Phi, psi and omega in degrees: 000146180280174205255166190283150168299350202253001178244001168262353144281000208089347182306170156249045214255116165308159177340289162274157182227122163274131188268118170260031168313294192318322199295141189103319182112221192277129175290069134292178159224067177267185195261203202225109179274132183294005180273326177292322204293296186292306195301303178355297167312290186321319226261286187317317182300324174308321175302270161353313187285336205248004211030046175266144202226359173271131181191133171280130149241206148197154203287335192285333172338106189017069170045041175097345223273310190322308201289322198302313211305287199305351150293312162321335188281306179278331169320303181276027197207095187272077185142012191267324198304346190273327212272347194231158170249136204235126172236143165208173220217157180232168182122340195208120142284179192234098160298174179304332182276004194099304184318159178296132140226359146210182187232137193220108198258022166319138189277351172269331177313305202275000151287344197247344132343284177298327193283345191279301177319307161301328170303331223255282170324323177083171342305157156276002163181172190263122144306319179206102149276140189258125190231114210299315203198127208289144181239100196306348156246058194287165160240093168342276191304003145297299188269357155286338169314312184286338192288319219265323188245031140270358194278270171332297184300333184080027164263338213218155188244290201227160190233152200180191208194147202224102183098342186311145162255139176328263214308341187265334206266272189305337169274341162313311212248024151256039190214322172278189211232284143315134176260156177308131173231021162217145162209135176262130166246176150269139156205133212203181158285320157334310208191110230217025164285342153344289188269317182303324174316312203272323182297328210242026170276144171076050171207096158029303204283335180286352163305355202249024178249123171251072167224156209285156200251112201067053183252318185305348194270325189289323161304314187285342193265325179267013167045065187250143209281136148274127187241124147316139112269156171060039142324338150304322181037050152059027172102334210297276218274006201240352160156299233305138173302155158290315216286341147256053166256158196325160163329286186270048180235336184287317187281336195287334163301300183317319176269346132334324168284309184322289190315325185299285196310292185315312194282359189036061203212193209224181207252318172295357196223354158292310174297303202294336195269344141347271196308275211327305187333328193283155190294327182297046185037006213322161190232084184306123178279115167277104169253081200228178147264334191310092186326275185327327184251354148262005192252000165283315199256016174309327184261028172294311177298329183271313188292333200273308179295327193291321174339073189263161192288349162279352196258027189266304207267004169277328177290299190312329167277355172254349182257346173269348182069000000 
């Protein structure tokens, strides 16, 4: 099978990814409680056992408190930071409410950016930035600027890009020196504009698909790391009640639990070997704390190999309705 993109670079970037949005407590500007800092912990060591080796951040992550708490983390656990890939994404203000209020692709934003985050992690760099959410007044020549001399400094290893489409993607990278090598969406059984994008051409039904037109075909060929958010889709298909979500999310649970059960495997690792199936490697960010519901997904990579393409296209036509 080809190897993931970010591991035919050299990363050593495990499978799976932990999404560390939940770290910290409340998108408040309350302080970072040492009671957040140990779930926190828990969360990673649970991460560790199963072997990711991987963990997302972005700076707006509950107002910084996510990066202090996993600095703090790395602060007591000394030689781990060499042991891991550590990504984190730039790019989004915050009104008083938490909400987005602009997206700022500036070369002083996305610099004073990174510096806010390694202060906030204690590390001296970013394995992979992440640029969050695409921002309609970007400058190629801006953010190749910041790129190249965070680069030349040795805080950032590598660069990427997060909701983007092949056009932003290529107008981004028509400035840089480096190409982009990650882009995250959501995607899932939850969120199945993925497959629908490839499915629903010369149909009707594809005017009503909102994903950028080719990017899956455009990632596998310039061998670009594809990431999930929201693999999980918040439970839906893994123990979360149902019962007044639509007919086929209801059945696409049931089946999912059928599948757990025959496979003596979890409900969690049946949604993930989903995604993993697709050839493009996808790389799921898991974003939960729950120790116990991430060490469920341990058998997601087996379950994934275990797959066969009628039962890949049973989910999918029962999650799609």
């Amino acid at each position: 099978m080809k190897s993931m993109p970010l591991n035919a670079r050299g990363i050593p970037a495990s499978r799976l990814v932990l999404g560390c949005m939940p770290f910290g407590g409340e998108w408040d500007h309350s302080p970072l409680t040492e009671e957040r800092v140990k779930l926190s912990e828990a969360a990673v060591e649970a991460a560790l056992s199963i072997g990711i080796n991987m963990f997302d951040h972005a700076d707006i992550y509950t107002r910084g408190k996510s990066e202090e708490a996993f600095g703090r983390i790395l602060k007591a656990r000394p030689g781990l930071r060499d042991e891991i890939v550590l990504q984190s994404k730039c790019g989004i203000g915050l009104e008083g409410d938490g909400l987005p209020s602009l997206f700022d692709f500036s070369r002083d934003h996305i610099l004073e950016s990174v510096d806010g985050s390694l202060k906030r992690l204690g590390t001296d760099y970013l394995d992979i930035l992440l640029l969050h959410r695409p921002d309609p007044l970007m400058e190629p020549e801006e953010i190749a600027e910041a790129f190249a001399k965070l680069k030349a400094s040795g805080k950032v290893r590598y660069f990427g890009v997060s909701n983007m489409s092949v056009a932003q993607i290529r107008f981004i990278e028509s400035e840089l020196t480096d190409r982009l090598i990650v882009n995250q969406l959501e995607m899932g059984l939850g969120r199945l504009d993925f497959v629908e994008e490839t499915v629903r051409v010369n149909q009707t039904r594809g005017t009503q698909v909102h994903f950028s037109d080719g990017l899956m075909e455009y990632s596998r060929s310039e061998n670009v790391q594809l990431q999930a958010w929201g693999p999980l889709a918040q439970g839906k298909f893994t123990g979360r009640d149902v019962s007044g979500e639509p007919e086929h999310v209801q059945k696409t649970a049931k089946l999912v639990t059928q599948m757990a059960e025959d496979r003596c495997t979890t409900r969690e690792a049946i949604v993930l070997a989903w995604l993993m199936k697709h050839p493009a490697q996808i790389q799921p960010v898991i974003g939960t704390m729950n120790p116990e519901r991430i060490q469920a997904c341990r058998d997601a990579q087996r379950e994934a190999d275990r797959m066969s393409r009628e039962d890949w296209y049973r989910l999918y036509m029962t999650a799609r309705g």
